[in-house]
CSV table of C-alpha atoms and ligand atoms in Angstrom, one decimal:
chain,number,residue,atom,x,y,z
A,223,UNK,CA,81.7,154.7,99.4
A,224,UNK,CA,80.0,152.3,98.2
A,225,UNK,CA,83.3,150.5,96.4
A,226,UNK,CA,86.1,152.1,99.8
A,227,UNK,CA,83.8,149.1,101.0
A,228,UNK,CA,83.7,147.0,98.5
A,229,UNK,CA,87.4,147.6,99.1
A,230,UNK,CA,87.3,146.5,102.5
A,231,UNK,CA,85.6,143.8,101.9
A,232,UNK,CA,87.9,142.3,100.0
A,233,UNK,CA,91.3,143.1,101.0
A,234,UNK,CA,90.9,139.6,103.6
A,235,UNK,CA,90.6,137.8,100.2
A,236,UNK,CA,93.4,138.8,98.6
A,237,UNK,CA,96.4,139.3,101.1
A,238,UNK,CA,97.0,135.4,102.0
A,239,UNK,CA,99.6,135.6,99.2
A,240,UNK,CA,97.9,132.8,96.7
A,241,UNK,CA,94.9,134.4,94.6
A,242,UNK,CA,91.5,133.4,95.6
A,243,UNK,CA,90.5,132.6,92.4
A,244,UNK,CA,89.1,128.9,92.6
A,245,UNK,CA,89.5,126.1,90.3
A,246,UNK,CA,86.3,124.7,88.4
A,247,UNK,CA,84.3,122.6,89.5
A,248,UNK,CA,85.7,120.3,85.9
A,249,UNK,CA,89.3,120.9,87.2
A,250,UNK,CA,88.5,119.6,90.4
A,251,UNK,CA,87.1,116.2,89.5
A,252,UNK,CA,90.5,115.9,87.2
A,253,UNK,CA,92.4,116.3,90.0
A,254,UNK,CA,90.4,114.5,92.3
A,255,UNK,CA,90.0,111.6,90.0
A,256,UNK,CA,94.2,111.9,89.4
A,257,UNK,CA,94.7,111.7,93.3
A,258,UNK,CA,92.7,108.6,93.8
A,259,UNK,CA,94.9,106.9,91.2
A,260,UNK,CA,97.3,107.3,93.1
A,261,UNK,CA,95.7,106.8,96.5
A,262,UNK,CA,94.0,103.5,94.5
A,263,UNK,CA,97.8,102.1,93.7
A,264,UNK,CA,100.0,103.2,96.8
A,265,UNK,CA,96.9,101.3,98.5
A,266,UNK,CA,98.5,98.0,97.1
A,267,UNK,CA,101.8,98.8,98.2
A,268,UNK,CA,99.8,99.2,101.6
A,269,UNK,CA,97.9,96.1,101.7
A,270,UNK,CA,101.4,94.0,100.0
A,271,UNK,CA,104.0,95.3,102.1
A,272,UNK,CA,104.4,92.1,104.7
A,273,UNK,CA,104.9,90.3,101.8
A,274,UNK,CA,107.9,93.4,100.0
A,275,UNK,CA,109.2,92.2,103.5
A,276,UNK,CA,109.3,89.4,103.3
A,277,UNK,CA,112.7,87.6,103.2
A,278,UNK,CA,111.7,83.6,102.7
A,279,UNK,CA,110.5,84.7,99.4
A,280,UNK,CA,111.8,84.9,96.5
A,281,UNK,CA,109.8,85.8,93.3
A,282,UNK,CA,105.9,87.5,94.6
A,283,UNK,CA,103.7,87.1,92.0
A,284,UNK,CA,103.6,91.4,91.7
A,285,UNK,CA,104.4,91.3,88.2
A,286,UNK,CA,103.4,96.1,86.6
A,287,UNK,CA,100.2,94.7,85.8
A,288,UNK,CA,98.8,92.5,89.3
A,289,UNK,CA,99.4,95.8,91.0
A,290,UNK,CA,97.5,97.6,88.2
A,291,UNK,CA,94.7,95.6,88.5
A,292,UNK,CA,94.3,95.9,91.9
A,293,UNK,CA,94.6,99.9,91.8
A,294,UNK,CA,91.6,100.3,89.5
A,295,UNK,CA,90.2,97.8,91.2
A,296,UNK,CA,90.9,100.1,94.2
A,297,UNK,CA,89.6,103.0,92.2
A,298,UNK,CA,85.8,101.8,91.2
A,299,UNK,CA,85.1,100.8,94.2
A,300,UNK,CA,86.4,105.2,95.6
A,301,UNK,CA,84.2,106.1,93.1
A,302,UNK,CA,81.8,103.8,90.8
A,303,UNK,CA,83.8,104.0,87.7
A,304,UNK,CA,86.9,101.8,85.4
A,305,UNK,CA,89.1,104.5,84.7
A,306,UNK,CA,90.5,102.6,81.7
A,307,UNK,CA,86.9,103.7,80.3
A,308,UNK,CA,87.4,107.1,80.4
A,309,UNK,CA,87.8,108.8,76.9
A,310,UNK,CA,91.7,108.6,76.3
A,311,UNK,CA,91.2,111.8,73.7
A,312,UNK,CA,90.2,113.9,76.9
A,313,UNK,CA,92.2,115.5,79.0
A,314,UNK,CA,91.1,113.4,82.3
A,315,UNK,CA,91.0,110.0,79.9
A,316,UNK,CA,94.6,111.1,78.6
A,317,UNK,CA,95.8,112.1,82.6
A,318,UNK,CA,94.4,108.5,84.1
A,319,UNK,CA,96.6,106.6,80.9
A,320,UNK,CA,99.6,107.9,81.7
A,321,UNK,CA,99.0,107.5,84.8
A,322,UNK,CA,98.0,104.0,85.0
A,323,UNK,CA,101.2,103.4,82.9
A,324,UNK,CA,103.1,105.3,85.0
A,325,UNK,CA,101.9,103.0,88.0
A,326,UNK,CA,103.4,99.6,85.6
A,327,UNK,CA,106.5,101.4,84.5
A,328,UNK,CA,107.6,101.3,88.0
A,329,UNK,CA,106.3,97.8,89.7
A,330,UNK,CA,107.8,96.8,86.8
A,331,UNK,CA,111.3,98.7,87.3
A,332,UNK,CA,111.0,97.3,91.2
A,333,UNK,CA,110.3,93.6,90.4
A,334,UNK,CA,114.4,92.8,91.6
A,335,UNK,CA,113.7,94.6,94.3
A,336,UNK,CA,110.2,92.8,95.3
A,337,UNK,CA,111.8,89.9,95.1
A,338,UNK,CA,114.7,89.8,96.3
A,339,UNK,CA,115.6,86.8,98.4
A,340,UNK,CA,117.2,87.1,101.8
A,341,UNK,CA,116.0,90.5,102.6
A,342,UNK,CA,114.0,91.8,105.0
A,343,UNK,CA,113.1,95.6,104.3
A,344,UNK,CA,112.9,96.7,100.6
A,345,UNK,CA,112.9,100.9,101.0
A,346,UNK,CA,109.5,100.1,99.0
A,347,UNK,CA,106.9,101.4,100.1
A,348,UNK,CA,103.5,103.6,99.6
A,349,UNK,CA,105.6,107.2,100.0
A,350,UNK,CA,108.4,106.2,97.9
A,351,UNK,CA,106.3,104.1,95.4
A,352,UNK,CA,104.2,107.1,94.8
A,353,UNK,CA,106.9,109.4,94.3
A,354,UNK,CA,107.6,107.2,92.0
A,355,UNK,CA,104.5,106.9,89.8
A,356,UNK,CA,104.5,110.7,89.9
A,357,UNK,CA,107.9,111.0,88.0
A,358,UNK,CA,107.5,108.4,85.6
A,359,UNK,CA,103.9,110.5,84.9
A,360,UNK,CA,105.7,113.6,84.8
A,361,UNK,CA,108.2,111.8,82.2
A,362,UNK,CA,104.7,110.7,80.2
A,363,UNK,CA,102.5,114.1,80.4
A,364,UNK,CA,105.4,116.7,80.2
A,365,UNK,CA,103.8,120.6,81.0
A,366,UNK,CA,100.4,119.0,80.3
A,367,UNK,CA,99.7,118.8,83.8
A,368,UNK,CA,101.6,117.8,86.3
A,369,UNK,CA,101.5,115.8,90.2
A,370,UNK,CA,103.2,115.3,93.4
A,371,UNK,CA,103.0,114.6,97.1
A,372,UNK,CA,104.5,117.6,99.6
A,373,UNK,CA,104.2,118.0,103.2
A,374,UNK,CA,104.3,121.0,105.4
A,375,UNK,CA,108.4,122.3,105.3
A,376,UNK,CA,108.9,121.1,109.2
A,377,UNK,CA,107.8,117.6,108.1
A,378,UNK,CA,109.8,117.1,104.2
A,379,UNK,CA,111.7,114.2,104.2
A,380,UNK,CA,112.8,113.9,100.5
A,381,UNK,CA,114.5,117.1,99.2
A,382,UNK,CA,112.1,115.9,96.2
A,383,UNK,CA,109.0,116.3,97.9
A,384,UNK,CA,109.7,120.0,99.0
A,385,UNK,CA,107.1,122.4,98.8
A,386,UNK,CA,107.3,125.6,96.2
A,387,UNK,CA,106.6,128.9,96.5
A,388,UNK,CA,102.4,128.5,96.0
A,389,UNK,CA,102.4,124.3,97.7
A,390,UNK,CA,103.3,126.3,101.1
A,391,UNK,CA,101.8,129.5,101.2
A,392,UNK,CA,98.6,126.8,99.9
A,393,UNK,CA,99.5,124.9,103.1
A,394,UNK,CA,100.7,127.0,106.1
A,395,UNK,CA,97.1,130.5,104.8
A,396,UNK,CA,94.8,127.6,104.0
A,397,UNK,CA,95.6,123.7,105.1
A,398,UNK,CA,97.2,124.3,108.6
A,399,UNK,CA,94.1,127.1,109.3
A,400,UNK,CA,92.6,125.9,112.3
A,401,UNK,CA,89.2,126.6,110.9
A,402,UNK,CA,90.3,124.7,107.9
A,403,UNK,CA,87.6,122.1,107.3
A,404,UNK,CA,89.5,118.5,107.6
A,405,UNK,CA,89.8,117.0,104.0
A,406,UNK,CA,88.5,120.4,102.4
A,407,UNK,CA,90.3,120.7,99.0
A,408,UNK,CA,92.3,124.0,98.4
A,409,UNK,CA,92.5,125.6,94.8
A,410,UNK,CA,93.5,128.4,92.1
A,411,UNK,CA,93.9,129.2,88.8
A,412,UNK,CA,97.6,131.2,88.6
A,413,UNK,CA,100.2,132.4,86.0
A,414,UNK,CA,102.9,130.0,84.9
A,415,UNK,CA,104.6,131.5,82.2
A,416,UNK,CA,102.2,133.3,81.8
A,417,UNK,CA,100.1,131.2,81.0
A,418,UNK,CA,97.2,130.3,83.6
A,419,UNK,CA,96.8,127.1,85.2
A,420,UNK,CA,94.3,125.3,87.7
A,421,UNK,CA,96.9,124.2,91.2
A,422,UNK,CA,94.5,122.0,93.5
A,423,UNK,CA,96.0,120.7,95.8
A,424,UNK,CA,94.4,118.1,97.7
A,425,UNK,CA,95.1,117.1,101.8
A,426,UNK,CA,96.3,113.8,104.2
A,427,UNK,CA,96.0,112.8,107.2
A,428,UNK,CA,97.7,110.4,109.6
A,429,UNK,CA,96.4,107.3,110.6
A,430,UNK,CA,97.4,105.6,112.9
A,431,UNK,CA,99.2,103.4,110.8
A,432,UNK,CA,101.7,106.4,109.4
A,433,UNK,CA,102.5,107.3,112.6
A,434,UNK,CA,104.8,104.0,113.2
A,435,UNK,CA,107.7,106.0,110.8
A,436,UNK,CA,106.1,110.1,111.3
A,437,UNK,CA,104.6,109.7,115.2
A,438,UNK,CA,106.8,109.7,118.9
A,439,UNK,CA,109.5,109.8,119.9
A,440,UNK,CA,110.4,112.2,118.1
A,441,UNK,CA,114.6,112.6,116.9
A,442,UNK,CA,114.4,108.4,116.9
A,443,UNK,CA,114.5,106.8,113.6
A,444,UNK,CA,112.4,104.9,112.0
A,445,UNK,CA,113.0,101.0,110.4
A,446,UNK,CA,113.1,103.8,107.1
A,447,UNK,CA,116.7,106.0,108.9
A,448,UNK,CA,114.4,108.7,109.2
A,449,UNK,CA,114.4,111.1,112.0
A,450,UNK,CA,110.7,110.4,113.1
A,451,UNK,CA,108.8,113.4,113.5
A,452,UNK,CA,106.9,113.2,116.5
A,453,UNK,CA,102.9,113.8,115.0
A,454,UNK,CA,100.3,113.0,115.5
A,455,UNK,CA,97.4,111.2,114.4
A,456,UNK,CA,94.9,113.6,112.4
A,457,UNK,CA,97.6,116.4,111.5
A,458,UNK,CA,98.2,117.2,108.5
A,459,UNK,CA,100.9,114.3,106.4
A,460,UNK,CA,100.8,115.7,103.2
A,461,UNK,CA,99.7,116.9,100.3
A,462,UNK,CA,99.2,115.2,97.2
A,463,UNK,CA,99.9,118.5,95.0
A,464,UNK,CA,98.2,118.9,90.9
A,465,UNK,CA,98.8,121.1,88.3
A,466,UNK,CA,96.4,120.8,85.5
A,467,UNK,CA,95.3,123.2,81.9
A,468,UNK,CA,92.4,124.8,83.6
A,469,UNK,CA,89.4,123.5,80.9
B,597,HEC,C1,108.0,102.2,106.5
B,597,HEC,C2,107.1,104.1,107.6
B,597,HEC,C3,106.9,104.7,107.1
B,597,HEC,C4,105.1,104.5,107.0
B,597,HEC,C5,104.6,104.6,107.8
B,597,HEC,C6,105.0,106.3,106.7
B,597,HEC,N1,105.8,106.1,106.0
B,597,HEC,FE1,105.4,108.8,105.5
B,597,HEC,N2,107.6,108.2,104.6
B,597,HEC,C7,108.5,107.4,104.5
B,597,HEC,C8,109.6,107.7,103.5
B,597,HEC,C9,111.0,106.8,104.2
B,597,HEC,C10,109.2,109.1,103.4
B,597,HEC,C11,110.1,109.5,101.7
B,597,HEC,C12,110.1,109.0,100.5
B,597,HEC,C13,110.2,108.6,99.3
B,597,HEC,O1,111.0,110.0,99.3
B,597,HEC,O2,111.7,108.3,99.1
B,597,HEC,C14,108.0,109.4,103.2
B,597,HEC,C15,107.8,110.3,102.8
B,597,HEC,C16,105.6,111.1,103.2
B,597,HEC,C17,105.4,111.9,102.3
B,597,HEC,C18,105.7,112.9,101.4
B,597,HEC,C19,106.6,113.7,101.8
B,597,HEC,C20,108.8,113.4,101.7
B,597,HEC,O3,108.9,113.7,103.4
B,597,HEC,O4,108.9,113.4,101.9
B,597,HEC,C21,104.2,111.8,102.9
B,597,HEC,C22,103.0,113.1,102.6
B,597,HEC,C23,104.2,111.0,103.7
B,597,HEC,N3,105.6,110.4,103.8
B,597,HEC,C24,103.1,110.7,104.8
B,597,HEC,C25,102.8,109.5,104.9
B,597,HEC,C26,100.7,109.2,105.5
B,597,HEC,C27,99.4,110.2,105.5
B,597,HEC,C28,101.0,107.4,105.9
B,597,HEC,C29,100.6,106.8,106.8
B,597,HEC,C30,99.5,106.3,105.6
B,597,HEC,C31,102.5,107.4,105.7
B,597,HEC,N4,104.1,108.9,105.9
B,597,HEC,C32,103.4,106.2,106.2
B,597,HEC,C33,107.8,106.4,106.4
B,597,HEC,C34,106.9,106.4,106.1
C-alpha cells in the first residue's frame, strides 16, 4: 500500500518527457560560469553596436584582444572572479579558456566586416556573434561540452538554433510553464551515446531593446530582414543550452 502511494506521488515527476534527476551543484556552477561568459562577450557587441554600424568609421579598434578584455571585465563584474585565474587544467578552466579563445577567434575573423567603411548595418549583432562564438567553442572542445542558444519553436530564426528533443521538451514543459519561476535554470542528467550528460538550460527573457527586432507588429521585417515575432517584454526569448560531463 505504501509503495502504491509512493508510486502515485512520484508518477507526475516522471510523466514529463525529460528526466527528473537534476544536474549537481558543480555542473550548475560551471554552466552558469559559461553562460555568464557568453553573455559578457555578447554585451560587448551590444554596447558597441552603433559604432559597428557606423558607415563613416573604418578601423574601429575592436580587435579580438579589445573585445575579450571588455568581456572579461563584464564577467568579473557579474561574478567577482577573474576567469583567467581559473585553473586551466580543471574542467571549468579548460572550458572557459576555450570560450575566451573562441571570442578572440570570432572577432578577428570579423575584422573586415567590422571595419568596412561605407556600410552601415553589417549583420554583426549579439545573437549572431554569440552563435559564432558557440560554434568556435564547439570546434575547440569537441565532445567535452556543448553550448548553443536555442529558443521556443515559434521564435527560432536561424535553423541552427532549433531545439533538439530534450531542449524542446524542457522549454515546453518547464521554462514556458506559467508557474516556472522567472530566471530559474532547468537541468537534468540524461544519457547520450551511452554516457551520462548534464544538460543545463539557462532562460533568457526579452527586454525592451530586443523588441525593435523581436517585437511588434508581428510579420513586419526588422533591420536584419527577418519578420518580427510580435513578442513582449518579459517573454521567454531564448535559452542558453549547455551540455557537460557531470562532475
Ligand atoms: C537587430 C535585431 C535584433 C535585436 C535587437 C535582437 N535580436 Fe535576437 N536575433 C536577431 C537575429 C537576426 C537572429 C538570428 C541570428 C543568427 O543566428 O545569425 C536572432 C537570434 C536570436 C536568438 C537565437 C535563436 C534564433 O532565433 O535563431 C535568441 C534567443 C534571440 N535572438 C533573443 C534576443 C534577445 C533576448 C534580444 C534582446 C536582448 C535580442 N534577441 C535582440 C535579431 C535581433
